[in-house]
Structure formats: structure tokens, C-alpha cells
Coordinates of C-alpha atoms in Angstrom, one line a residue:
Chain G
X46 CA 11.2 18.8 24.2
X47 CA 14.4 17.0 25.9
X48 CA 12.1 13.8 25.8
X49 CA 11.2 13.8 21.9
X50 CA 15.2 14.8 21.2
X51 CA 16.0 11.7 23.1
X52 CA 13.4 9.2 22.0
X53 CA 14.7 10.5 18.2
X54 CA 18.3 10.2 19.0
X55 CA 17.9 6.6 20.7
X56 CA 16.2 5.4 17.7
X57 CA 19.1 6.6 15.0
X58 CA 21.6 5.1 17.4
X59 CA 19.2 2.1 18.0
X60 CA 19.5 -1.3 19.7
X61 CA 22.2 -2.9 17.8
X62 CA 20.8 -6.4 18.9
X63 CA 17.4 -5.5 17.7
X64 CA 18.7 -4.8 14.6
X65 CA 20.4 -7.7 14.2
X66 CA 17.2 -9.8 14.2
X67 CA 15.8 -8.7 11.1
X68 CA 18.2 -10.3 8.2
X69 CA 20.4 -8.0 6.3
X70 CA 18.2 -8.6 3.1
X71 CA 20.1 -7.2 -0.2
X72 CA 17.2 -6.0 -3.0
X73 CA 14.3 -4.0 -0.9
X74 CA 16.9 -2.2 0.6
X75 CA 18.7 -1.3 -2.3
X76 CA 15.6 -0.5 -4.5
X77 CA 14.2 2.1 -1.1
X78 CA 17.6 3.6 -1.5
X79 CA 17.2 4.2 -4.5
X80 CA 13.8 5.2 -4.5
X81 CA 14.2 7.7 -2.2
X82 CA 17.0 8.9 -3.6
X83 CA 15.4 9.5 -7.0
X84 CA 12.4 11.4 -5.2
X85 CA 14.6 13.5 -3.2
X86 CA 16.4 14.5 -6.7
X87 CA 13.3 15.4 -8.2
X88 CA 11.7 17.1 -4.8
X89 CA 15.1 19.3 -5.4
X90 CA 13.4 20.5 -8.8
X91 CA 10.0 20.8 -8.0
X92 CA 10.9 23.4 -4.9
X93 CA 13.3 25.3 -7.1
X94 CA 10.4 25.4 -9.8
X95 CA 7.8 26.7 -6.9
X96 CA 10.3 29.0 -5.5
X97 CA 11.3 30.6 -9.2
X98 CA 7.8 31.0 -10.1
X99 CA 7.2 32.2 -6.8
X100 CA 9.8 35.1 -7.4
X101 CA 8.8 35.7 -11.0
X102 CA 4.9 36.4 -10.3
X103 CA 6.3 38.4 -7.2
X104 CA 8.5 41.0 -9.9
X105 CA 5.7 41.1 -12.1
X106 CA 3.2 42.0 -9.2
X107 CA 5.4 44.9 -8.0
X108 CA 5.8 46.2 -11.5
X109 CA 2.4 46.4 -12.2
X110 CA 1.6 48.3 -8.8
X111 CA 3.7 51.0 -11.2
X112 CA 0.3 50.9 -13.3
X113 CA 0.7 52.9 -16.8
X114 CA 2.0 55.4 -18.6
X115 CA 0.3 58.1 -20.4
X116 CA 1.7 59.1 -23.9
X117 CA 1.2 62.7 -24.7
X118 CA 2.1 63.9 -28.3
X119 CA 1.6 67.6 -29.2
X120 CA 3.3 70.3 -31.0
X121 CA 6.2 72.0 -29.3
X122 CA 4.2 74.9 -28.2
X123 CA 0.9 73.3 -27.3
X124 CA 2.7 70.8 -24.8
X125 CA 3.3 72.8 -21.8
X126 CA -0.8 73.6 -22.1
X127 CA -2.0 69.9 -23.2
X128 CA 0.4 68.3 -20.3
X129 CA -1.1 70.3 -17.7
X130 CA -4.9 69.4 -18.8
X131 CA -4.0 65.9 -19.0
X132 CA -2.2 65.8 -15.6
X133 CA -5.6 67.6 -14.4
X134 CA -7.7 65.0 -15.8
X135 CA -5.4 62.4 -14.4
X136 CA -5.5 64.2 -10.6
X137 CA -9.2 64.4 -10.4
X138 CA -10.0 60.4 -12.1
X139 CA -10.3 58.0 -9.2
X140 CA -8.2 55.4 -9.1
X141 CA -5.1 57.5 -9.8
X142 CA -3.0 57.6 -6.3
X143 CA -0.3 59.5 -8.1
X144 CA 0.7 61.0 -11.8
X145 CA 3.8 62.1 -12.2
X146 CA 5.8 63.7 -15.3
X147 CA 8.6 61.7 -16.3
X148 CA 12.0 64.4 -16.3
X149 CA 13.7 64.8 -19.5
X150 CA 17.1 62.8 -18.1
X151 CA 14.8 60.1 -17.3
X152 CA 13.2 60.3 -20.8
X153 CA 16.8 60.2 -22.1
X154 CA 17.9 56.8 -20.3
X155 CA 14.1 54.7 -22.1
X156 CA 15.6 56.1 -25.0
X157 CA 19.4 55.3 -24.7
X158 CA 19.4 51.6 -25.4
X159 CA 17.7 52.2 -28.8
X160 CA 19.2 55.7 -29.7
X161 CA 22.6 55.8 -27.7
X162 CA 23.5 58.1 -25.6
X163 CA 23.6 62.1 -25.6
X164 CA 20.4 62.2 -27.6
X165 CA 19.7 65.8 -28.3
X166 CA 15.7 65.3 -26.8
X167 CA 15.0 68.6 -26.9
X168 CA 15.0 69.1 -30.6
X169 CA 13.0 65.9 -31.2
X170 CA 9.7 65.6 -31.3
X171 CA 9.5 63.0 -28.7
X172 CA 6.1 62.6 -26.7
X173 CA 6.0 63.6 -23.0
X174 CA 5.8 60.6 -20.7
X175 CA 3.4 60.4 -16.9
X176 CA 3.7 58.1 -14.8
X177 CA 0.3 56.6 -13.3
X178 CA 0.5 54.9 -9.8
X179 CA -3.4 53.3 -9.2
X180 CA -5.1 52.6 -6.1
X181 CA -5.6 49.1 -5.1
X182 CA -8.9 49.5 -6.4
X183 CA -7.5 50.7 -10.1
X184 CA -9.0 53.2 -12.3
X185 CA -11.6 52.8 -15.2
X186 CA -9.0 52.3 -17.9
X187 CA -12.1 52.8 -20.8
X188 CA -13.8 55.8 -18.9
X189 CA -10.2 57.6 -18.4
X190 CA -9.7 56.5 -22.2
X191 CA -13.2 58.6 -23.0
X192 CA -12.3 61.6 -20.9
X193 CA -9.0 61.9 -22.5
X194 CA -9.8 61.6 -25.9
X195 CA -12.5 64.8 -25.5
X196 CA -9.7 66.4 -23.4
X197 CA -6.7 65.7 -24.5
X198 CA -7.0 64.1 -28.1
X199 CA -3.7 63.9 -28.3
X200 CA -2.9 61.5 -25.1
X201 CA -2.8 57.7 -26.0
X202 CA -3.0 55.5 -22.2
X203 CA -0.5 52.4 -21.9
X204 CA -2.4 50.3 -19.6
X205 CA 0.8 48.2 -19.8
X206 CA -0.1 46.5 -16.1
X207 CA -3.4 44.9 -18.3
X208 CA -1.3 42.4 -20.1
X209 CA 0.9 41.3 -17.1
X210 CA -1.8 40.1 -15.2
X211 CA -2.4 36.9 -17.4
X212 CA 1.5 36.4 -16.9
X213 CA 1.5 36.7 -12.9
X214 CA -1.7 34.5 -13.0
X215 CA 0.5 32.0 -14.7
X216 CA 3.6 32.2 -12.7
X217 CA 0.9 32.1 -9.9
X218 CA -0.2 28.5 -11.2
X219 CA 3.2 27.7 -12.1
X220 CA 4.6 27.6 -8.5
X221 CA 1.1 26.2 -6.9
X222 CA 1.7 23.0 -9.9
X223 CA 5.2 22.7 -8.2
X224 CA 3.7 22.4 -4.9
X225 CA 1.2 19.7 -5.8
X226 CA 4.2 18.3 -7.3
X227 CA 6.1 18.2 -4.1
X228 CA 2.7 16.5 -2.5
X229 CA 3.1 14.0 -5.1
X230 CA 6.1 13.1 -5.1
X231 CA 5.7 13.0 -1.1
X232 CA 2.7 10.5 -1.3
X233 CA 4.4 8.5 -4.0
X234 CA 7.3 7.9 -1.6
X235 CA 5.6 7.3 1.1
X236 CA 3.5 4.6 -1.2
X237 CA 6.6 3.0 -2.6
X238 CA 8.2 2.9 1.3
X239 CA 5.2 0.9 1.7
X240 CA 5.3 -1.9 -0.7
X241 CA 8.8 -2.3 0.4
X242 CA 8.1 -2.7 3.6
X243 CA 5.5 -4.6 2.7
X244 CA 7.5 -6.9 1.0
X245 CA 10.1 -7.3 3.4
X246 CA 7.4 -8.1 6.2
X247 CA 6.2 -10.8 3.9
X248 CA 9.7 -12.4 3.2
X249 CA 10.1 -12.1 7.2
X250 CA 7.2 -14.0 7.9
X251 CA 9.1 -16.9 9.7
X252 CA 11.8 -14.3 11.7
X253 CA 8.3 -12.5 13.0
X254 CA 6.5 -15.6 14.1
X255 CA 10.5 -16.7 15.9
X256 CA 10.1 -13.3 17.7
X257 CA 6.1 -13.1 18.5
X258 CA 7.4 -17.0 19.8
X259 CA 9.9 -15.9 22.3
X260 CA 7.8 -13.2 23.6
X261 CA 8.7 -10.0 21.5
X262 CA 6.1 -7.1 21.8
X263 CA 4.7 -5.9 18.6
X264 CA 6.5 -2.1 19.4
X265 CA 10.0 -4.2 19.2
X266 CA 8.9 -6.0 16.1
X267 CA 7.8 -3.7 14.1
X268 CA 10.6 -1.1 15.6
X269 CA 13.3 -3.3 14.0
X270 CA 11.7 -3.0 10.6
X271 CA 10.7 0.6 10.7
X272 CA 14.2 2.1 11.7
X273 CA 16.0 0.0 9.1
X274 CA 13.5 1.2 6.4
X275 CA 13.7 5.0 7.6
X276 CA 17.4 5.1 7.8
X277 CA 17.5 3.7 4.6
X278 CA 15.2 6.5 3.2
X279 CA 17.1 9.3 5.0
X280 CA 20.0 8.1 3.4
X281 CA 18.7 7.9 -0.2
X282 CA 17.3 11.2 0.2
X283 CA 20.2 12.9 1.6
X284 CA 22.0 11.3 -1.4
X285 CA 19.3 12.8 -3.9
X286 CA 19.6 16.3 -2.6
X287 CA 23.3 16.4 -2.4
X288 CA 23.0 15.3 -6.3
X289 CA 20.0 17.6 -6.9
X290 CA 22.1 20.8 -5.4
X291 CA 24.5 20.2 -7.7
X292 CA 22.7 19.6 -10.6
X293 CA 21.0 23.1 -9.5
X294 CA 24.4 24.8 -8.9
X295 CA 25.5 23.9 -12.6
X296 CA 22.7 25.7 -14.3
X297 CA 23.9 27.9 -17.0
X298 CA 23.4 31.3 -15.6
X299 CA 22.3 33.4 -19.0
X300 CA 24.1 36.6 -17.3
X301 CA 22.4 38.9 -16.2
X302 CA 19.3 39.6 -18.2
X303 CA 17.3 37.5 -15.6
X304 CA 14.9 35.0 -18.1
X305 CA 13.0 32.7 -16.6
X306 CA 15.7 30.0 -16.8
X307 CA 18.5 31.7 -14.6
X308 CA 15.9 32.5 -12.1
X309 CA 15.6 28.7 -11.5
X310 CA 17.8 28.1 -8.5
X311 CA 17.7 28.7 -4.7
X312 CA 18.3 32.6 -3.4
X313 CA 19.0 33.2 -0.2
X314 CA 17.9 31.4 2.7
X315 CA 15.8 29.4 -0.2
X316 CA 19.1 27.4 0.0
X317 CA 18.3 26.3 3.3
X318 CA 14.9 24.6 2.3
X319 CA 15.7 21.2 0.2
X320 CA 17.5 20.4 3.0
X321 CA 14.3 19.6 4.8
X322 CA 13.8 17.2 2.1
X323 CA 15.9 14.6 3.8
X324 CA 14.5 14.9 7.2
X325 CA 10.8 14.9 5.4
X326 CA 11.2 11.8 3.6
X327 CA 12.7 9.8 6.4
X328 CA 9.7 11.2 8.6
X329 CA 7.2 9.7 5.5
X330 CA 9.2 6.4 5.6
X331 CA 9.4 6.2 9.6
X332 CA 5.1 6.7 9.1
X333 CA 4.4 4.3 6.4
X334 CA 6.9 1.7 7.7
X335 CA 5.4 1.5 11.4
X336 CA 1.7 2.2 9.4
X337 CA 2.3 -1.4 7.2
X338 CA 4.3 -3.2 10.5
X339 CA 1.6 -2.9 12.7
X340 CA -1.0 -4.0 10.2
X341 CA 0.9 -7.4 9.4
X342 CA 1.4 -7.9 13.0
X343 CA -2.2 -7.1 13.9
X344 CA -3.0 -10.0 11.3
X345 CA -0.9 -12.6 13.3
X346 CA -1.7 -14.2 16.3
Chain N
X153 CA -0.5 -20.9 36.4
X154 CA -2.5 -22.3 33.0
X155 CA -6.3 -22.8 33.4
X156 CA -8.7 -24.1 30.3
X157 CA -12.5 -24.4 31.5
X158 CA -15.0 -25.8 29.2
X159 CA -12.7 -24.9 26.2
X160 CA -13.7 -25.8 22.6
X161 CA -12.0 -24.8 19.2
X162 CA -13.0 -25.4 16.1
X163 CA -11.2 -24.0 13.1
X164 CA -14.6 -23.8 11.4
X165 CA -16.2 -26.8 10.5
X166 CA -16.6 -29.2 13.0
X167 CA -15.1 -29.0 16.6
X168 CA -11.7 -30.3 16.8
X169 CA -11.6 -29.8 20.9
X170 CA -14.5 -29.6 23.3
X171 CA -15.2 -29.3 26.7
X172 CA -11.9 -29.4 28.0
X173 CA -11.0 -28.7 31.1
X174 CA -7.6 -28.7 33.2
X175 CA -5.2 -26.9 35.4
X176 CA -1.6 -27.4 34.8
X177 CA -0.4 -26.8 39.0
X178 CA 3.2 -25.5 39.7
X179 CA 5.8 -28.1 39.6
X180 CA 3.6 -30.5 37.8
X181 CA 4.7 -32.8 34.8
X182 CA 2.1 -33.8 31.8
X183 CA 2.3 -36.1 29.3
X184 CA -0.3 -35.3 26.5
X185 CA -1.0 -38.1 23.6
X186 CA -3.3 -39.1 21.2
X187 CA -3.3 -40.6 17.7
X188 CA -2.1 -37.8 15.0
X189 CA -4.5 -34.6 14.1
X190 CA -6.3 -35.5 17.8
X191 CA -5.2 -31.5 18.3
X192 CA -2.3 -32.1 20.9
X193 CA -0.8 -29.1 18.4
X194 CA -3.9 -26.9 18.8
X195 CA -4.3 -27.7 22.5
X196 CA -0.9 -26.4 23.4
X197 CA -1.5 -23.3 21.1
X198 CA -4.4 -23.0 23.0
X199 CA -2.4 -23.1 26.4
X200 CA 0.4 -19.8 25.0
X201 CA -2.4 -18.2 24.1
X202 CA -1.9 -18.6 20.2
X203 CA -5.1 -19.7 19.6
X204 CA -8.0 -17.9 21.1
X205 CA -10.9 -20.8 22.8
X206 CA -13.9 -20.6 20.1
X207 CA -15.8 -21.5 23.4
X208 CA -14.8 -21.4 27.2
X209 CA -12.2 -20.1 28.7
X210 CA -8.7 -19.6 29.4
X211 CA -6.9 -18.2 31.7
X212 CA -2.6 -17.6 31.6
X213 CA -1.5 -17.0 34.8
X214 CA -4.8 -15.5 36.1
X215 CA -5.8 -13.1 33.2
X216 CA -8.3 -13.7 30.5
X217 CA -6.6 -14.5 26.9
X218 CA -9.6 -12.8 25.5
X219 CA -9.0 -9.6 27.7
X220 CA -5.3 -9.8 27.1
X221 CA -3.6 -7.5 24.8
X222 CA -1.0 -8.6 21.9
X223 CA 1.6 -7.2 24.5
X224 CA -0.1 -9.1 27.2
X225 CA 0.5 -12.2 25.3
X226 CA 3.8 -11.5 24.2
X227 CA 4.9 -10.8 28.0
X228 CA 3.3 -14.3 29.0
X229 CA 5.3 -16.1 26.6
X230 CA 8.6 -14.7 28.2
X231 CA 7.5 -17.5 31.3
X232 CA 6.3 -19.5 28.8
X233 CA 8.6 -22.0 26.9
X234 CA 8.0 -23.1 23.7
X235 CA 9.1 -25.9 21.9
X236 CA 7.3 -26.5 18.7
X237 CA 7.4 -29.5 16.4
X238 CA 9.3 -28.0 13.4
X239 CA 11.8 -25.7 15.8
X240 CA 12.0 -22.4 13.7
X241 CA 14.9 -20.6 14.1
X242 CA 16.5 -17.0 12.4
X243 CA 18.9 -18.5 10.2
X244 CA 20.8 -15.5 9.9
X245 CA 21.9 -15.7 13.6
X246 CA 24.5 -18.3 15.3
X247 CA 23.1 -20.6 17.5
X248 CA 24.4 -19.0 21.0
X249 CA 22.6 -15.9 19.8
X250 CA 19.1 -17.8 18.8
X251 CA 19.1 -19.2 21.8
X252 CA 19.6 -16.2 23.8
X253 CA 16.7 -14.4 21.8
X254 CA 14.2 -14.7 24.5
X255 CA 16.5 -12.0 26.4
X256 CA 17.6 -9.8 23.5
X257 CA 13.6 -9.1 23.0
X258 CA 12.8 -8.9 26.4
X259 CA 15.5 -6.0 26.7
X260 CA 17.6 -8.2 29.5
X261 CA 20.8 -9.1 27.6
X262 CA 23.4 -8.7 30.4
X263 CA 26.9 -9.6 30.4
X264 CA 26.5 -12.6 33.4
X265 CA 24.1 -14.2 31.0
X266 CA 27.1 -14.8 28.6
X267 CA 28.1 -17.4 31.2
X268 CA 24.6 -18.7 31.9
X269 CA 24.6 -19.0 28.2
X270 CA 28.0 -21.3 28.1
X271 CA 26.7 -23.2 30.5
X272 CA 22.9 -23.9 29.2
X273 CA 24.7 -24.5 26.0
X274 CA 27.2 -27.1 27.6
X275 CA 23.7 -28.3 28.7
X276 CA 22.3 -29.6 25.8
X277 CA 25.3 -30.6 24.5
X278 CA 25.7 -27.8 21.9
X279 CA 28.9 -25.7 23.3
X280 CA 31.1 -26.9 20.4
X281 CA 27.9 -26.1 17.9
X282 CA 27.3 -22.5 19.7
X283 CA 28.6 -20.6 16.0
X284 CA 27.0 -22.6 13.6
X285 CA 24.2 -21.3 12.1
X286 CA 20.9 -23.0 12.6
X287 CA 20.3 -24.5 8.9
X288 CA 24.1 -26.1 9.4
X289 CA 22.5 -28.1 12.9
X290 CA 20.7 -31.6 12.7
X291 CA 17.2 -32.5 13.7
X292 CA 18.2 -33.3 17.2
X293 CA 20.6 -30.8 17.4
X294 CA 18.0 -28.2 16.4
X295 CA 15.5 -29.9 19.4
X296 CA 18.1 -29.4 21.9
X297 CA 18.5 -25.9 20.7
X298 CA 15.2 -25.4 21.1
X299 CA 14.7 -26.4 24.4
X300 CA 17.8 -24.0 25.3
X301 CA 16.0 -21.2 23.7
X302 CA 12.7 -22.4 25.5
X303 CA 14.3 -22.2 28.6
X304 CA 17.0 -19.7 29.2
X305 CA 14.8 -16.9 30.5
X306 CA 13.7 -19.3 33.5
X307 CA 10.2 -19.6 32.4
X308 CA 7.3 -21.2 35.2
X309 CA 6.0 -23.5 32.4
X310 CA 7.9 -25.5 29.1
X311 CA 5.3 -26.5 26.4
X312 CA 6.8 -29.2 24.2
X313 CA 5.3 -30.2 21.1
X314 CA 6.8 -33.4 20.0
X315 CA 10.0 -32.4 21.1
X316 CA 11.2 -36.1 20.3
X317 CA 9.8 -36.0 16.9
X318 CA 12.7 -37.1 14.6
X319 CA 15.6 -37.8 16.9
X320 CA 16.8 -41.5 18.0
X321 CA 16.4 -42.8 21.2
X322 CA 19.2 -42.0 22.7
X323 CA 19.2 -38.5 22.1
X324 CA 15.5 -38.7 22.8
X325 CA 16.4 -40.0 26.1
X326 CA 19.0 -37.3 26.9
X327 CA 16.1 -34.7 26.1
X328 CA 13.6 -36.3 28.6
X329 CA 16.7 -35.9 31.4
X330 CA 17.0 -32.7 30.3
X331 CA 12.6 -31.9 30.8
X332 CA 12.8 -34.2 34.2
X333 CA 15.8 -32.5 35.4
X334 CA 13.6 -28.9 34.8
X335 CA 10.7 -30.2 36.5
X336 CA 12.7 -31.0 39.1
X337 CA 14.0 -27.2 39.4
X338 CA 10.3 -26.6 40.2
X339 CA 9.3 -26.1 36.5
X340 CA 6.0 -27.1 35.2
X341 CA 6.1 -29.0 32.0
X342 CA 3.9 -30.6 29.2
X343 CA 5.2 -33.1 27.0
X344 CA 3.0 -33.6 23.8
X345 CA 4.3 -37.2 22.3
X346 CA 2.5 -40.2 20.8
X347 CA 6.0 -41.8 21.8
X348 CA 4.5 -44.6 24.6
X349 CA 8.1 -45.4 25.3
X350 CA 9.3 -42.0 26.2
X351 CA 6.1 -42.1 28.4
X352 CA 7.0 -44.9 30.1
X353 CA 11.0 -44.1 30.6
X354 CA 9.7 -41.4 31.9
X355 CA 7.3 -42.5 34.7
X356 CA 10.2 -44.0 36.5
X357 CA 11.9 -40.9 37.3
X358 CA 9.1 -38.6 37.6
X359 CA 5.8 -38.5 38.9
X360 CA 3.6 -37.8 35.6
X361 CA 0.2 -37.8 34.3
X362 CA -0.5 -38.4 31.4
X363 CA -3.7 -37.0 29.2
X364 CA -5.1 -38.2 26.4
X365 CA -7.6 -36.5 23.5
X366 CA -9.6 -39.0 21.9
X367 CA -12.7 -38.3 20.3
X368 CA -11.9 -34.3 20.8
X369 CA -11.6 -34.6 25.0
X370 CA -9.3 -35.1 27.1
X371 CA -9.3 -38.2 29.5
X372 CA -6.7 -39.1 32.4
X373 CA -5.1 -42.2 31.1
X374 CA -3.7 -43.6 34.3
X375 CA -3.0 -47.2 34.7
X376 CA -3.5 -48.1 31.5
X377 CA 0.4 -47.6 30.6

């Protein structure tokens, strides 16, 4: 471990002769700064994305373990009778884990935010509410339907967790497109890294062919090149996530009715993650750099 | 210290070299001529081990080119001088540091070589020219800096292409010292000219052969000078 810490700490401090040989050339580096720092502004986004999808299909998964709500309306003095068939029915389906009558102070708070509060509940008809917990494995939503309706004919089932699914399924494919995303933009760095160096390898042909001259190994050649290129990269990037942060930081926050938008953003030791970014990108560039050195140099005699 | 047996190259088409043969001994001074495109060029290359023998073989200080590595090569060349024809140079760097390049690569760039480096440079006449940056330097200032380059890491052998090519006599003159003076420090060396002059200044001071390629061998041209 102590040997990999120093080999990586005596290539950022480097060989400030090697790095002389290779000439301080102006418009590759500039454009790899920039490069990399526009990939490491958008990695920013795509992991916030992932993450905030990531969170959103997690809320709607634990709201549907809840499962549904049965809705049972009946005269005042059938409802004691009709409530305990239907909580009957509901204890012997399978697929039910739990079924549980909702009190009437928790009826009150659904019904405060349309009705204000100190509703007087108990002289309104107002159905009686049950809570269903499922198994993992669910219950037959059409068959409970069937059983309830000869039962309990006044009992309507709110299968609400039905119509989430589709919605988890696309946070779900939300936050795997903002993976592939990250990959991308990855690949696409490391690609762009690579016609730089590329280019600057070219426009070095002469200080390569000095150097192979004089007796310089292909490991110091190409070692001169590669550093250069990787700092470079590790400093765009850590440019581009500093501006990406902030850009994240200044999100309006839409209070706290949590939409979709506000949940963009880091939470938590999420925070710690784009700054990977930096370390990722210059490990891409120090790959493709030495990947396209020792190829030209292979080439030469 | 450099072996060629049987060697050919071609660089497709007809052979340009063939059956060549010859051991450059320690301490030993060469003289290789021959009309223009004879190869003297590719023959050197072939001696560094730049060119890889299309037939035969040769042999750099006792191991195979065609079993050596690129870093094999690479290491050879640090007791190899070069000094090529059109002397190539990083233009971004001073003088005093391309000619100290040979020990910035090999990793041995050491303080008491700043005054091995004064004094080389004194050498060859370019102490006063030791900032300037190679595209500001003349053709025969930009030989002489070559040869400094080619020898500063003490190598066993100095390969010079032409190394007379476009300077005047004179400074032509003072660069043949500079080779015979080397040899004379126990350094093998191979002169590539089609300058019969230099050839001839040079025979009085040192005891050289010379070789000639004509039609794509080499002969000993002895006498005949």
C-alpha cells in the first residue's frame, strides 16, 4: 500500500527536468482543460439525477409496502356489523399481513387539509377507513374485490399501491439512464483525452525522436506526456465540480412539499460522491494518455 | 563493441546494403565514404540499432538487436553517440540543457556535471552560446553542439554522420581535433564523410581506416588515398 501511495505521490510531484522536455504547448492543453472541466460539470448532474431518482423510487417503494385501503360505507347502525365482516374477510384472504382500522383522530387529520380542523366526524357520514399491509407476495386484488362485493357490498378496495408501480418503475429507469450517462460521459473523456494526446504526440514527433536519440526509455517518454495530460484533466475536473456544486447548491428549493425538482441535489454523505469525480477523470486521462503514448512510441524505431 | 555479419537491408525494393561485415574494435577510428545515397546513413542507423538488418546480423555490445527490447536499445544508445546529419535539437531548451539531455533521461543529472558541462561546453567552443536556444545557433555551431550532446555521458563509441556537412574548413578542422582528441581518450569512432580532405587531414594524426560502400558493400580503401 505504502509503495502505490509513493509511486502516486512521486508522479504529482514529478521530475521537474522530465517535464521540461516536452514543450509547454498552448491549445491541447487548454482545450483538455476545458474538456474535462465541462464533463466533470455535467458528471455533477448526471449523479445528482441518479441519486434523486434513486431516492424518489426508494419513497414510492416504501409507500407502497403500506398496500391499500379499504373504503367501507354503511349506515350508522349497520357499521359496527359490516366493519367486522369485512375485517374478517380481510384476516382470512392471503396476502393480507395485516388490516387494521384506521381511529377516528386519524380519520380526522386525512380530512383536515380539505375540511379544517375540529370536524365534528361523528355526525357525518364519513366511510370507515382499513388499512391493508400485503405480504411480499400481495393478495389477489380481483378475487378479494369478488369476495367483498358478496360480503360486504358496501366495501370499495383502493388498490392505491397498483398505480405507483409504473411510477417507481420509472424513477427506477430514471436513475439507471443517469448511470449510463455517467458511463458516457466517462468514455467520452477518456476518448477526447485521447485525441489530444494524440495530437500532442504528433506535434512532438521531432522532441520524441531527440529523446529515443539520446537514449530515453519508452516509460520516460511517454511518462512526460501522460502526467502533463492527467494533471491537466485533474485540474479541469476539479474546476467542473467545484462549478457544478454550486450550480447544485443554487437550486431553488420549492419548500418543503418535496417535487421532484427540490429532491435534485446531494443528501447526506451523497455530498461526498462528485468528489470522486476529479480523482476518476484524472485516473481515465492518466489510462488513455499512457494507452495512446505507448502506441506512437511502439510505432517508432 | 559493434559487430555487423552478413548484414543486408533493403527498404523494400532492391537491396541498398548486402553482405556486410565488420567489427568496430575498442579504441579504433573509421572513416566511412562513398558517393551520396551509397547508405553511409542507413549503415550507421544500422550500427545504433535504428534500423533492424533485413538479413544477418548484428550485435551491440554482445546482444542481438533482434532480441533486444525498445529499452535495450534505448540503454545502448546512452554509450552510444550520435551525431546525425541534420542535428535535431528541442528548441524549447537552451543549449547547456540540450546538450546535457543524454543525463536528464538517463536519470544521472548531478550537480558536478554542471562543471563537466562548462567545461565540455568551453570545449566546442560554445560557453558564451550555452543560453541560446538551438534555432538562434549556426550550422557549425549546431555540429559542435551536437557532438557535445553526443558525448557528455562518456559513451564507448561516437557515430558521426556527416558531422562536417555545411561548416567551412576551419571549423571542420576544429571538429576533427575535437573526434581525434576523443579517440585518443580511448573512444571508438566512425566518421561518415564523402569529404577526401577531412580524410586525409586526418590520417596524419590518427591511425584510421577508412571503408568505403560502393556497389552496396563495403571495401577497405587503403592506399588508395
Amino acid at each position: 500500500m505504502n509503495a502505490v501511495v509513493a509511486k502516486v505521490l512521486g508522479f504529482l510531484v514529478g521530475d521537474a527536468q522530465a517535464d521540461r522536455v516536452v514543450p509547454p504547448a498552448g491549445f491541447t492543453v487548454r482545450l483538455t482543460l476545458f474538456t474535462s472541466a465541462a464533463m466533470a460539470f455535467l458528471m455533477v448532474f448526471a449523479l445528482a439525477l441518479s441519486l434523486a431518482s434513486g431516492r424518489l423510487a426508494a419513497t414510492w417503494s416504501s409507500e407502497l409496502d403500506r398496500g391499500a385501503t379499504l373504503r367501507l360505507s354503511a349506515p350508522p347502525e349497520q357499521m359496527a356489523a359490516q366493519t367486522a365482516v369485512a375485517m374478517a374477510v380481510l384476516q382470512t384472504t392471503p396476502g393480507v399481513a395485516t388490516a387494521r382500522l384506521l381511529s377516528a383522530d386519524e380519520q380526522r387529520a386525512l380530512l383536515a387539509p380539505w375540511f379544517g380542523p375540529d370536524l365534528p366526524l361523528e355526525d357525518l357520514p364519513v366511510p370507515q377507513l382499513i388499512e391493508i399491509t400485503e405480504t411480499g407476495a400481495g393478495f389477489d386484488a380481483a378475487g378479494l374485490r369478488l369476495r367483498l362485493a358478496a360480503e360486504v357490498p358496501g366495501a370499495v378496495l383502493d388498490d392505491h399501491a397498483r398505480w405507483r408501480k409504473p411510477l417507481v418503475r420509472a424513477a427506477g429507469a430514471l436513475r439507471a439512464l443517469g448511470w449510463v450517462s455517467i458511463l458516457l460521459i466517462g468514455a467520452a473523456s477518456a476518448a477526447m483525452i485521447t485525441l489530444a494526446a494524440n495530437a500532442a504526440l504528433a506535434a512532438n514527433a521531432q522532441v520524441i525522436e531527440v529523446l529515443r536519440l539520446v537514449g530515453a526509455t519508452d516509460g520516460y517518454i511517454a511518462q512526460a506526456f501522460v502526467r502533463r495530460f492527467t494533471l491537466r484533466a485533474l485540474a479541469g475536473a476539479a474546476a467542473g465540480v467545484v462549478a457544478g456544486l454550486i450550480a447544485v447548491l443554487l437550486l431553488p428549493s420549492a419548500g418543503a412539499e418535496a417535487t421532484f425538482l427540490t429532491g435534485l441535489g446531494f443528501r447526506g454523505w451523497h455530498w461526498l460522491l462528485p468528489l470522486l469525480i476529479a480523482p476518476i477523470l484524472g485516473a481515465v486521462a492518466y489510462w488513455a494518455t499512457g494507452v495512446a503514448a505507448r502506441k506512437t512510441l511502439e510505432g517508432l524505431t | 563493441m559493434i559487430e555487423l555479419e552478413n548484414v543486408a537491408y533493403s527498404y523494400g525494393g532492391g537491396e541498398l546494403l548486402s553482405e556486410i561485415s565488420l567489427k568496430l574494435a575498442p579504441g579504433s577510428f573509421h572513416f566511412l565514404t562513398g558517393p551520396s545515397g551509397a547508405g553511409k546513413t542507413t549503415f550507421l542507423k544500422l550500427c545504433y540499432g535504428a534500423l533492424i538488418p533485413t538479413a544477418g546480423d548484428v550485435h551491440l555490445f554482445g546482444q542481438d538487436v533482434r532480441a533486444m527490447t525498445r529499452d535495450d536499445i534505448a540503454l545502448s544508445r546512452r554509450r552510444i553517440g550520435v551525431v546525425h546529419q541534420d542535428c535535431r535539437f528541442l528548441d524549447h531548451l537552451p543549449v547547456a540543457e540540450n546538450v546535457a539531455l543524454p543525463l536528464t533521461v538517463a536519470g544521472a543529472d548531478r550537480l558536478e556535471d554542471v562543471a563537466n558541462m562548462k567545461e565540455l561546453l568551453s570545449w566546442v567552443g560554445l560557453s558564451r552560446r550555452a543560453d541560446a536556444l538551438p534555432p538562434e545557433l549556426s550550422g557549425g555551431e549546431r555540429q559542435r553542439a551536437a557532438l557535445a550532446r553526443a558525448v557528455i555521458q562518456s559513451p564507448d563509441v561516437i557515430l558521426a554522420d556527416e558531422p562536417t556537412g555545411n561548416i567551412d574548413w576551419e571549423m571542420s578542422q576544429r571538429l576533427l581535433t575535437l573526434l581525434i582528441e576523443l579517440n585518443r581518450m580511448g573512444k571508438t569512432v566512425m566518421i561518415a564523410t564523402h569529404d577526401l580532405s577531412l580524410i586525409r587531414a586526418a590520417k596524419s594524426h590518427v591511425q584510421a581506416r577508412v571503408l568505403r560502400i560502393a556497389n552496396r558493400r563495403l571495401q577497405l580503401a587503403g592506399a588508395d588515398l
